[in-house]
mmCIF file of C-alpha atoms in Angstrom:
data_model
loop_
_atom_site.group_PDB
_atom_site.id
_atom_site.type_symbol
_atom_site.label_atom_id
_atom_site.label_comp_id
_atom_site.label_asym_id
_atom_site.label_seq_id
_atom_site.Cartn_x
_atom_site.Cartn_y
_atom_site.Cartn_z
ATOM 1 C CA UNK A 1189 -10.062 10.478 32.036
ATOM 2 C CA UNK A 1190 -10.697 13.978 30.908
ATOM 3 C CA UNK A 1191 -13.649 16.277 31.332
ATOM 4 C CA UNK A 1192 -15.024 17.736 28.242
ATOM 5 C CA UNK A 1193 -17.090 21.031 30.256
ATOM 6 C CA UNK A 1194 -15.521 21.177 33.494
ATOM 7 C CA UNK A 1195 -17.604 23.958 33.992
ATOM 8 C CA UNK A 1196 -20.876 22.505 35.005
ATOM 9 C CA UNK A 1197 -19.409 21.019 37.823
ATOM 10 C CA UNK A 1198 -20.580 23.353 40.066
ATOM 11 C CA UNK A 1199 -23.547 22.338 40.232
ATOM 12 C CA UNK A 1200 -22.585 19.690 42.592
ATOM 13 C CA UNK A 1201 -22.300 22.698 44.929
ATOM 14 C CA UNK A 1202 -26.026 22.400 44.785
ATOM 15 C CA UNK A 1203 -26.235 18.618 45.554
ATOM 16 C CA UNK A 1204 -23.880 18.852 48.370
ATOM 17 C CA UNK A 1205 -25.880 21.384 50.251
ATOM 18 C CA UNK A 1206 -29.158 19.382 49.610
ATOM 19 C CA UNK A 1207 -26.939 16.528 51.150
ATOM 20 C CA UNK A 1208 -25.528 18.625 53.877
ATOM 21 C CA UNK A 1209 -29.129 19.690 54.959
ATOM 22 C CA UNK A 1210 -30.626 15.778 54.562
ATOM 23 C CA UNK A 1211 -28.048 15.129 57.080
ATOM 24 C CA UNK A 1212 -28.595 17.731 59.400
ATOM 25 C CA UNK A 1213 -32.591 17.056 59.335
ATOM 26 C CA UNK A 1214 -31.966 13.376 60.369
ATOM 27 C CA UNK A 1215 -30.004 14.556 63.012
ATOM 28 C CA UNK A 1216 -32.451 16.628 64.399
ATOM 29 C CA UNK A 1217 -35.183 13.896 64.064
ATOM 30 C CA UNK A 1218 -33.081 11.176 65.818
ATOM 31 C CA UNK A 1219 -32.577 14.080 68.824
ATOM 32 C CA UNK A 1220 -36.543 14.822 69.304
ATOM 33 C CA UNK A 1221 -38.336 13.320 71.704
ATOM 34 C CA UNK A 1222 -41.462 11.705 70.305
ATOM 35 C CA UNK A 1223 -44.062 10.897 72.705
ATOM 36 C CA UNK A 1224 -47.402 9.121 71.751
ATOM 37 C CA UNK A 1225 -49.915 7.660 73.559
ATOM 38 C CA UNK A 1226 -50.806 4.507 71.260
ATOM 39 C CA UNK A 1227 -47.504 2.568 71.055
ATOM 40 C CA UNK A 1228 -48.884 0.134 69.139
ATOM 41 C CA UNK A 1229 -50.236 2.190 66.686
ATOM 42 C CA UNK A 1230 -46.710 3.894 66.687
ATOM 43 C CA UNK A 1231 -45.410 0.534 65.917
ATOM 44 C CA UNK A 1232 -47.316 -0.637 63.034
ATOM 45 C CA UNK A 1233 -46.428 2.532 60.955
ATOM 46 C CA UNK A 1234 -43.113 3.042 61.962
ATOM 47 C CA UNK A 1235 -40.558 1.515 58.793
ATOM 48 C CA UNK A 1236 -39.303 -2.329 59.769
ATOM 49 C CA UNK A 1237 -35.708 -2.304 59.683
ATOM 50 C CA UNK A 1238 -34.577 1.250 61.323
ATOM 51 C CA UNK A 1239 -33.478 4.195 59.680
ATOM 52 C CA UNK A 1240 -31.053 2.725 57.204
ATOM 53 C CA UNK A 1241 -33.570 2.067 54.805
ATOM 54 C CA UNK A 1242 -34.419 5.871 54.643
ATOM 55 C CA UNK A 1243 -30.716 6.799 54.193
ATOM 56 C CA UNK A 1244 -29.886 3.957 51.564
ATOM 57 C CA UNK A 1245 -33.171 5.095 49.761
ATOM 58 C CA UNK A 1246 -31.180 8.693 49.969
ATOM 59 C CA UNK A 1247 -28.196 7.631 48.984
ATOM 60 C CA UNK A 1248 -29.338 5.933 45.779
ATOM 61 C CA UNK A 1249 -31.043 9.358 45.168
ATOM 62 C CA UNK A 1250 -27.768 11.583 45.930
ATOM 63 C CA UNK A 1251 -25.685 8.916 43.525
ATOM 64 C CA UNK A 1252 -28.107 9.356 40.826
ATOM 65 C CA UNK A 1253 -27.905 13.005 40.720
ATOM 66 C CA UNK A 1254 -24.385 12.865 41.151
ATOM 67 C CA UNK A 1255 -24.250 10.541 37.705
ATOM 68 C CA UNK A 1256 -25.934 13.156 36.189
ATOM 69 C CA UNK A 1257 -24.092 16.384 37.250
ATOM 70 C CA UNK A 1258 -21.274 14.264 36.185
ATOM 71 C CA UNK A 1259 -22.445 13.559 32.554
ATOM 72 C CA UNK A 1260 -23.291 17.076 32.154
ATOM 73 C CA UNK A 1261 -19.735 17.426 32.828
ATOM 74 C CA UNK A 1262 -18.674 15.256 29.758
ATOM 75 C CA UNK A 1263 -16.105 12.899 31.144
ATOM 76 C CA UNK A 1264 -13.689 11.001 28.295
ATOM 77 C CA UNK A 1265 -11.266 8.545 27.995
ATOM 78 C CA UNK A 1266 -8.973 8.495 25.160
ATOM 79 C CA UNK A 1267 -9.433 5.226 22.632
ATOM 80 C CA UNK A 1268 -8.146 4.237 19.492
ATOM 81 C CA UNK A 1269 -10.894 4.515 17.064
ATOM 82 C CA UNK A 1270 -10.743 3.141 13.396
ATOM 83 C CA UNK A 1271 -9.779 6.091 11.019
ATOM 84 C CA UNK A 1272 -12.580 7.082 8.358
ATOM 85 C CA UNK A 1273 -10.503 8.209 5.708
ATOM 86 C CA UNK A 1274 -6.621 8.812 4.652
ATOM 87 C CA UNK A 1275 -4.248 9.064 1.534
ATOM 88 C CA UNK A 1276 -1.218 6.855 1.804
ATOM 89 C CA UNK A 1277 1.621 6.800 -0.554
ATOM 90 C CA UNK A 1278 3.518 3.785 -0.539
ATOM 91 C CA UNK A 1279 7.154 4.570 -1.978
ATOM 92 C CA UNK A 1280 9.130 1.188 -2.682
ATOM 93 C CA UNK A 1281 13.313 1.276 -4.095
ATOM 94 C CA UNK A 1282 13.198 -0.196 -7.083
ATOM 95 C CA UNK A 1283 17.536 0.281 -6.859
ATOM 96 C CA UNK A 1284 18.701 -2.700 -8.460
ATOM 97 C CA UNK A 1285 20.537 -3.534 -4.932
ATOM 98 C CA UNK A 1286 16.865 -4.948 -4.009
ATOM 99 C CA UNK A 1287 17.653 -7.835 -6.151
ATOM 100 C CA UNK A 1288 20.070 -9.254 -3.080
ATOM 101 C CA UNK A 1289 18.883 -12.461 -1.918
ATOM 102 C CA UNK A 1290 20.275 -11.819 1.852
ATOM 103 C CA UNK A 1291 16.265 -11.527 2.434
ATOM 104 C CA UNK A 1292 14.776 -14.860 0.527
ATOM 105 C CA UNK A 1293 14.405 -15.233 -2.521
ATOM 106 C CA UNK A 1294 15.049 -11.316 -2.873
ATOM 107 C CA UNK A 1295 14.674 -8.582 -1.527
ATOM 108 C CA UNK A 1296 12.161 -6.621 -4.148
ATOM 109 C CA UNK A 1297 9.895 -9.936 -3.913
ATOM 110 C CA UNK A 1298 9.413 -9.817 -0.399
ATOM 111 C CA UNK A 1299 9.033 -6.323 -0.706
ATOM 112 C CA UNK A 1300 6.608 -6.491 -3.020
ATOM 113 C CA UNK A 1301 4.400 -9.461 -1.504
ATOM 114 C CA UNK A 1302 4.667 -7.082 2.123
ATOM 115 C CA UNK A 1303 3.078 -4.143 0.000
ATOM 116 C CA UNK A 1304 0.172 -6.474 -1.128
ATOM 117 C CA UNK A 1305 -0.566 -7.351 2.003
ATOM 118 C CA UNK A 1306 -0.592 -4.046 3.231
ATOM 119 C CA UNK A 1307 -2.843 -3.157 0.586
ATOM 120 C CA UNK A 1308 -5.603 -6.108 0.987
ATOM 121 C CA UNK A 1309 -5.688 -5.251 4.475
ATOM 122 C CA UNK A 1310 -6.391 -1.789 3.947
ATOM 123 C CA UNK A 1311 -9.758 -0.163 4.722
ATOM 124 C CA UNK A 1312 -11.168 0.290 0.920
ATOM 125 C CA UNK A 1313 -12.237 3.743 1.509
ATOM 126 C CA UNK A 1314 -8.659 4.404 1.832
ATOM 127 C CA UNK A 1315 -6.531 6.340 -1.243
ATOM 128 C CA UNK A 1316 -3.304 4.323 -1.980
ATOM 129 C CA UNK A 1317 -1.242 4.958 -4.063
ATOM 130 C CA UNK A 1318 2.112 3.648 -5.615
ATOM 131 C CA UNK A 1319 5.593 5.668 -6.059
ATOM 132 C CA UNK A 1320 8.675 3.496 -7.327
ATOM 133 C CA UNK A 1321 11.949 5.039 -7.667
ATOM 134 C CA UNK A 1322 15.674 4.328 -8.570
ATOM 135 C CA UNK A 1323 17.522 6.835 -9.908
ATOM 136 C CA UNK A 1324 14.081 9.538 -10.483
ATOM 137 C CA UNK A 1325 11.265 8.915 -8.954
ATOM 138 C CA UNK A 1326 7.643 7.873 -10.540
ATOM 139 C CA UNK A 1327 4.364 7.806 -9.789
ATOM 140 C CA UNK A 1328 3.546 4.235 -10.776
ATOM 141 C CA UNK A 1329 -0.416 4.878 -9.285
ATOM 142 C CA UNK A 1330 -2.250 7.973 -7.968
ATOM 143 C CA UNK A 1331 -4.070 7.551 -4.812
ATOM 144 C CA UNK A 1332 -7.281 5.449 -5.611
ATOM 145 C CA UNK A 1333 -9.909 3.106 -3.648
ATOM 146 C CA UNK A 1334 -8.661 0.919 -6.733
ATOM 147 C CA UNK A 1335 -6.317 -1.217 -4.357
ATOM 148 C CA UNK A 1336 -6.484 -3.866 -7.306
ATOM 149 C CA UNK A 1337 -4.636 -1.758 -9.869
ATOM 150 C CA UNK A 1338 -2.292 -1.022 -7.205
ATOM 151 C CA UNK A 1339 -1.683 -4.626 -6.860
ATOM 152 C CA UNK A 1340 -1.147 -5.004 -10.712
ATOM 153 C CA UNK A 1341 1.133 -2.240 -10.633
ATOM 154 C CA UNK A 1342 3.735 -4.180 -7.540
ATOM 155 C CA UNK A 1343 3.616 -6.884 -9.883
ATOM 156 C CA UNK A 1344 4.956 -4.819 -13.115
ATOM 157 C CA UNK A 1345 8.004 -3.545 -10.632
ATOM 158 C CA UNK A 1346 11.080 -3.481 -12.386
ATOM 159 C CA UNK A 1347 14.599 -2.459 -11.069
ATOM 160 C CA UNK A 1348 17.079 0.196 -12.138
ATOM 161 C CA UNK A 1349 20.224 1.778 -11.254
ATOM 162 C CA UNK A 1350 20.359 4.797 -8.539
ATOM 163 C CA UNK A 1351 18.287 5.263 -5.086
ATOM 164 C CA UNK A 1352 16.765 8.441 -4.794
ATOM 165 C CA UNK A 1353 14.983 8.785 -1.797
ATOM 166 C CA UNK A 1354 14.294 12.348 -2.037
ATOM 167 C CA UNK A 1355 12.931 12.652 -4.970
ATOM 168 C CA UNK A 1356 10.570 9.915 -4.115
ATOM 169 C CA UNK A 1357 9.284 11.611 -0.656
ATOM 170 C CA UNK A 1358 8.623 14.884 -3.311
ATOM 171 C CA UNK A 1359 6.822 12.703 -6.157
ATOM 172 C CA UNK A 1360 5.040 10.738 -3.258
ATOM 173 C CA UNK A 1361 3.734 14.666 -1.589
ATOM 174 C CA UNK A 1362 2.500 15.962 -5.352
ATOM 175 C CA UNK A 1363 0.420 12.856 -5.541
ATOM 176 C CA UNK A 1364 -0.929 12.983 -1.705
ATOM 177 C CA UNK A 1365 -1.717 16.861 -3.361
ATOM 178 C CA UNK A 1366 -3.236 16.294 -6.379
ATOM 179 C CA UNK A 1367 -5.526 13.595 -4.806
ATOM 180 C CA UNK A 1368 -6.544 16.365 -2.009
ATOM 181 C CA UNK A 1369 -7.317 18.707 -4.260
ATOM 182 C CA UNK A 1370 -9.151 16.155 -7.052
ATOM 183 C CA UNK A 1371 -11.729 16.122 -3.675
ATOM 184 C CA UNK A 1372 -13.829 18.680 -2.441
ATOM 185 C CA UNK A 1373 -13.580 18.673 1.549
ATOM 186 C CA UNK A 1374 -14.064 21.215 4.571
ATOM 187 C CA UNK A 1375 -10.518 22.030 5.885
ATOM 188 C CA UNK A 1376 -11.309 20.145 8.658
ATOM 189 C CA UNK A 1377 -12.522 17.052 7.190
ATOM 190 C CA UNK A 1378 -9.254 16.518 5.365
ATOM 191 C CA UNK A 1379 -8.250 12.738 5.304
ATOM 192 C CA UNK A 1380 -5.160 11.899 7.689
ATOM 193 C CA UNK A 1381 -2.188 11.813 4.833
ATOM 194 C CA UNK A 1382 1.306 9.716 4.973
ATOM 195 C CA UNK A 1383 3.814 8.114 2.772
ATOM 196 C CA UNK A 1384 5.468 4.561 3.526
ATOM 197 C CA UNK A 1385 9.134 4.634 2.061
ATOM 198 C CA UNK A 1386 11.416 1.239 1.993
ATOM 199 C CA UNK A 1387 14.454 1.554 0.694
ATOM 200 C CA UNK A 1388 17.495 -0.568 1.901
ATOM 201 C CA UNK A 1389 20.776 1.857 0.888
ATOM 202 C CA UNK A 1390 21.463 4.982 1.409
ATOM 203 C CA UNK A 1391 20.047 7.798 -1.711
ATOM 204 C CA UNK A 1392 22.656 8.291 -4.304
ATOM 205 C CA UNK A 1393 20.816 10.897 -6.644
ATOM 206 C CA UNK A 1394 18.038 13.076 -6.928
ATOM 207 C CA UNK A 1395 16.973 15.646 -3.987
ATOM 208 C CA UNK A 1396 18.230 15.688 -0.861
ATOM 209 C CA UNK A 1397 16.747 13.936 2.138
ATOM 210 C CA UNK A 1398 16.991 16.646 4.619
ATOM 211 C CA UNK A 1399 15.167 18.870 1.767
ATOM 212 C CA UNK A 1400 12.656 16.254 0.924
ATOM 213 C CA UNK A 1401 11.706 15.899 4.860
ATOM 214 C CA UNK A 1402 11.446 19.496 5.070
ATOM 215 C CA UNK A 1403 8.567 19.607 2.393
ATOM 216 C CA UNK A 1404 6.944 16.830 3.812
ATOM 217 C CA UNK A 1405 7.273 18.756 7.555
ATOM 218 C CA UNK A 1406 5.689 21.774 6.201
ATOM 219 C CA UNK A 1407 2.705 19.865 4.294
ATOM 220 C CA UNK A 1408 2.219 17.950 7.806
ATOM 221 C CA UNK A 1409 2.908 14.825 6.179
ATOM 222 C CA UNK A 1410 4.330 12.220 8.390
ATOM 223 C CA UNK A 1411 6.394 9.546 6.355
ATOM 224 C CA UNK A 1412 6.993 5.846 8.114
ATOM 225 C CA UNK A 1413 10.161 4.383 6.939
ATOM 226 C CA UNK A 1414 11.568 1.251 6.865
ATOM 227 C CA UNK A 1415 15.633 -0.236 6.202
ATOM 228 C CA UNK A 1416 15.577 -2.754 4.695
ATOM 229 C CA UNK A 1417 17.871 -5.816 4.210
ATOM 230 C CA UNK A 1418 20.611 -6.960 6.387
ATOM 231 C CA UNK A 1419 24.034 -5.471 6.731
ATOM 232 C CA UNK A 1420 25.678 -8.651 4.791
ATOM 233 C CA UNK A 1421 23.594 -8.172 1.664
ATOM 234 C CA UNK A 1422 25.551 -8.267 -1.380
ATOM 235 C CA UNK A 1423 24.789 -7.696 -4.645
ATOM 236 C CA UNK A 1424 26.991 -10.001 -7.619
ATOM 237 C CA UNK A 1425 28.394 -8.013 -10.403
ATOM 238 C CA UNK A 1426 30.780 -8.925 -13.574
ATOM 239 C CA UNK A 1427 32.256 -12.241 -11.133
ATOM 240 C CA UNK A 1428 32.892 -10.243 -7.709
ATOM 241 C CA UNK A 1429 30.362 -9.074 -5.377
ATOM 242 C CA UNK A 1430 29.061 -5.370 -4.074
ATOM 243 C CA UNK A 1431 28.228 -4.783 -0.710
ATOM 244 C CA UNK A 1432 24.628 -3.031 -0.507
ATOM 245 C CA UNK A 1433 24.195 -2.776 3.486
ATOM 246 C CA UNK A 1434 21.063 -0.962 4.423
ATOM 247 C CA UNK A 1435 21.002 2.627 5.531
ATOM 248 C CA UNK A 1436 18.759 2.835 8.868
ATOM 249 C CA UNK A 1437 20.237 6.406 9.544
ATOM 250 C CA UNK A 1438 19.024 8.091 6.822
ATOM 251 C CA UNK A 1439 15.479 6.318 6.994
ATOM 252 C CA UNK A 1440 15.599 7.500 11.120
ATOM 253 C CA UNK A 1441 16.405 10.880 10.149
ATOM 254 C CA UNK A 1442 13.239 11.074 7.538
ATOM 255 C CA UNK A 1443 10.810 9.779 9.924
ATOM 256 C CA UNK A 1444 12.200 12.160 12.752
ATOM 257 C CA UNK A 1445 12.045 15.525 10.703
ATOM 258 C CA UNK A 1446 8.502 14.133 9.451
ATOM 259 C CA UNK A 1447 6.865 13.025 12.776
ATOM 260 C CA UNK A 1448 7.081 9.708 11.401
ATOM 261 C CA UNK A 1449 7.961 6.460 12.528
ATOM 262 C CA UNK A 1450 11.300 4.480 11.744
ATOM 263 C CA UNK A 1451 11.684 0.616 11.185
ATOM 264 C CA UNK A 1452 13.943 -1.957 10.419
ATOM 265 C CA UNK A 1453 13.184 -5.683 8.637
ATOM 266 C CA UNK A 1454 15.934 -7.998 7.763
ATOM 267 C CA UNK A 1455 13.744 -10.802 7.240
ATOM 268 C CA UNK A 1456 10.510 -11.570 5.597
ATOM 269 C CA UNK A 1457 8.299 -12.053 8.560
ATOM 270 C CA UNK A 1458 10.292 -8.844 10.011
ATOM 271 C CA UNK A 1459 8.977 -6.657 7.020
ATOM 272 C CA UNK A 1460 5.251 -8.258 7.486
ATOM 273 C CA UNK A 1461 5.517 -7.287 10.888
ATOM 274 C CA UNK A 1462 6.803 -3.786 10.192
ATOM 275 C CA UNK A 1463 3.642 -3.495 7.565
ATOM 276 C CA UNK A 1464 1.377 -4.497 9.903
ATOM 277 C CA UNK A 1465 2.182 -1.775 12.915
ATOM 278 C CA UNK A 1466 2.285 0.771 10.038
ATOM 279 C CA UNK A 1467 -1.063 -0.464 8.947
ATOM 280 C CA UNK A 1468 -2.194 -0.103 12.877
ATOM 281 C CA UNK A 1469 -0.446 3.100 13.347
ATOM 282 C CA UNK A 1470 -2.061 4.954 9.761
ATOM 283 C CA UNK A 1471 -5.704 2.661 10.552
ATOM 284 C CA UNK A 1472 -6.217 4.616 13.821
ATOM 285 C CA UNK A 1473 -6.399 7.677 15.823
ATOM 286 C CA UNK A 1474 -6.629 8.356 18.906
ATOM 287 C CA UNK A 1475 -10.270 10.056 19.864
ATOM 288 C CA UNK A 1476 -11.830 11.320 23.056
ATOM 289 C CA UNK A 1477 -14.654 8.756 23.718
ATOM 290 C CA UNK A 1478 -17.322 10.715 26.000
ATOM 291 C CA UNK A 1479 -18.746 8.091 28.736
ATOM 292 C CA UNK A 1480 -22.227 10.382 29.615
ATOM 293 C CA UNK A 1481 -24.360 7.602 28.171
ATOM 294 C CA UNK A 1482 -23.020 4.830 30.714
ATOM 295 C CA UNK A 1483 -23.288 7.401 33.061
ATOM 296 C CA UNK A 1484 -26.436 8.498 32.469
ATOM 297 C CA UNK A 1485 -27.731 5.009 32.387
ATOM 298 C CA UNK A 1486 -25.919 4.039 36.011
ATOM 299 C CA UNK A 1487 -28.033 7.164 37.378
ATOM 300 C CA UNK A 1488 -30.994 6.108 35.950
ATOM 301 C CA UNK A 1489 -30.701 2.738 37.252
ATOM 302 C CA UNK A 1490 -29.977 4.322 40.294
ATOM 303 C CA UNK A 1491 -33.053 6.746 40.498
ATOM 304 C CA UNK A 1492 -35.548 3.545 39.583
ATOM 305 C CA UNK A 1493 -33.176 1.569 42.762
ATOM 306 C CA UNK A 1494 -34.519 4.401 44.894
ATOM 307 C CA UNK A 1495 -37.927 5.097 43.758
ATOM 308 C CA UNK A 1496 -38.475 1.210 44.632
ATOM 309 C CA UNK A 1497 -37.039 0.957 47.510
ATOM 310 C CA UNK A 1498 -38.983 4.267 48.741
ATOM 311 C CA UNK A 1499 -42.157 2.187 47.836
ATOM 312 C CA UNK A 1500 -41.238 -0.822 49.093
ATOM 313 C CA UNK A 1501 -39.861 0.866 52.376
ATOM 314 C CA UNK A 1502 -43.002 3.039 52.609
ATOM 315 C CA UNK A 1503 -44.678 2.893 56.565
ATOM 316 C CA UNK A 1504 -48.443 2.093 55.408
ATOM 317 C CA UNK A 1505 -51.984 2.701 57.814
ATOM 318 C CA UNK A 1506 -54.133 -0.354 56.727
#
């Protein structure tokens, strides 16, 4: 827990001296000597049950206005709250190594059923959009609240020589830019931004990943990467077959320079999975969560505890 305005704790300076002076006033009453000549009478008004009553009664007074000094304070916890808004570019190898069927039936079909997933499950306030890439990289869909065109896009997917990641990370930041700037926003209401790149070999063309990364560093853009495919995965060409291992180096080393987040699948229910964090990861932020209004409502329960009991407590004459 964190406090929002430290500040305006002092004034509990205040509440300990009116405490600090309650207590020395009892004192003093428990040490005079009362003398009255009608005992009886003494008696009948004197409070039934001794003088805890009066210091409960003061206690539930002192805890209220210690709820309140402390809500004026601000206290906080840190939660994860549902994110409002974001623009997410999903960037999917369309290398013709994700036909390998080490993942079943192949890799680009489980791929591509993940991605739908990820998509239906999105927020629909959210901007997705689609980058595919092989040996260049296109923007198959700008970011749009349109998740079904995205979907109809995944579906027209087709595969091509070449893997290049770096050009993809680029293509993927132009569109997370031209969406920004198609919206007119305060600087500080800008959406929270990312790309999602699977890819399951290492890039073979294009731009560099360490120069990609460092774009997407500088825009703040965080990009979430997942290997893909197993390290058996083979690809069958003219009667022999072509190793096409993933790369889960290269995909670390993106996420790291990006403030991202690195994952492997080698199975179907493995790439769900790795969708699914992403989706929880990019879906939330954490968000200091002030707790005055519990706190002002203890105190207040409190206060009404010791207004009653003061009534109920009261010594009466008739």
């Amino acid at each position: 827990m964190t406090l929002l305005s430290p500040s305006r704790l002092w004034l509990f300076v205040i509440l300990a001296a009116l405490a600090a002076a309650y207590a020395v006033l009892a004192r003093r009453k428990r040490q005079r000597a009362v003398r009255h000549p009608d005992l009886d009478l003494l008696a009948s008004v004197a409070p039934r049950g001794g003088a805890w009553r009066r210091h409960l009664t003061a206690a539930a007074l002192f805890l209220s206005v210690a709820g309140m000094v402390l809500g004026l304070a601000r206290p906080a916890h840190a939660a994860e709250v549902p994110r409002d808004d974001a623009v997410v570019v999903l960037a999917i190898d369309t290398s013709e190594s994700m036909a390998a069927t080490d993942v079943s039936p192949s890799r680009i079909e489980v791929a591509v059923a993940a991605a739908k997933d990820f998509v239906d499950q999105a927020p629909s306030a959210y901007r997705i959009g689609l980058v595919t890439f092989d040996a260049s990289a296109q923007v198959a869909v700008s970011p749009t609240t349109d998740h079904a065109a995205l979907t109809s896009a995944l579906d027209a997917i087709e595969l091509h020589q070449g893997t290049a990641a770096g050009d993809a990370v680029t293509a993927s930041l132009d569109a997370i830019e031209a969406s920004s700037s198609d919206q007119v926003v305060l600087a500080d209401d800008q959406p929270y931004r990312a790309i999602v790149l699977l890819s399951d070999g290492a890039s073979t063309s294009g731009a560099s990943i360490d120069a990609a990364a460092a774009k997407a560093a500088d825009a703040e853009v965080p990009v979430f990467t997942v290997a893909y495919g197993t390290a058996d995965g083979v690809l069958p060409f003219r009667g022999t077959e072509v190793p096409v291992p993933s790369d889960p180096s290269a995909m670390a080393a993106l996420a790291d320079a990006t403030d991202g987040e690195t994952y492997t699948a080698t199975s179907a229910r493995g790439l769900a999975d790795v969708y699914d964090r992403i989706g929880t990861r990019i879906g939330t932020v954490t968000e200091q969560v002030e707790l005055t209004v519990p706190l002002a409502a203890g105190a207040t329960v409190l206060l009404a505890a010791a207004f009653v009991m003061s009534l109920a407590w009261a010594p009466r004459l008739v």
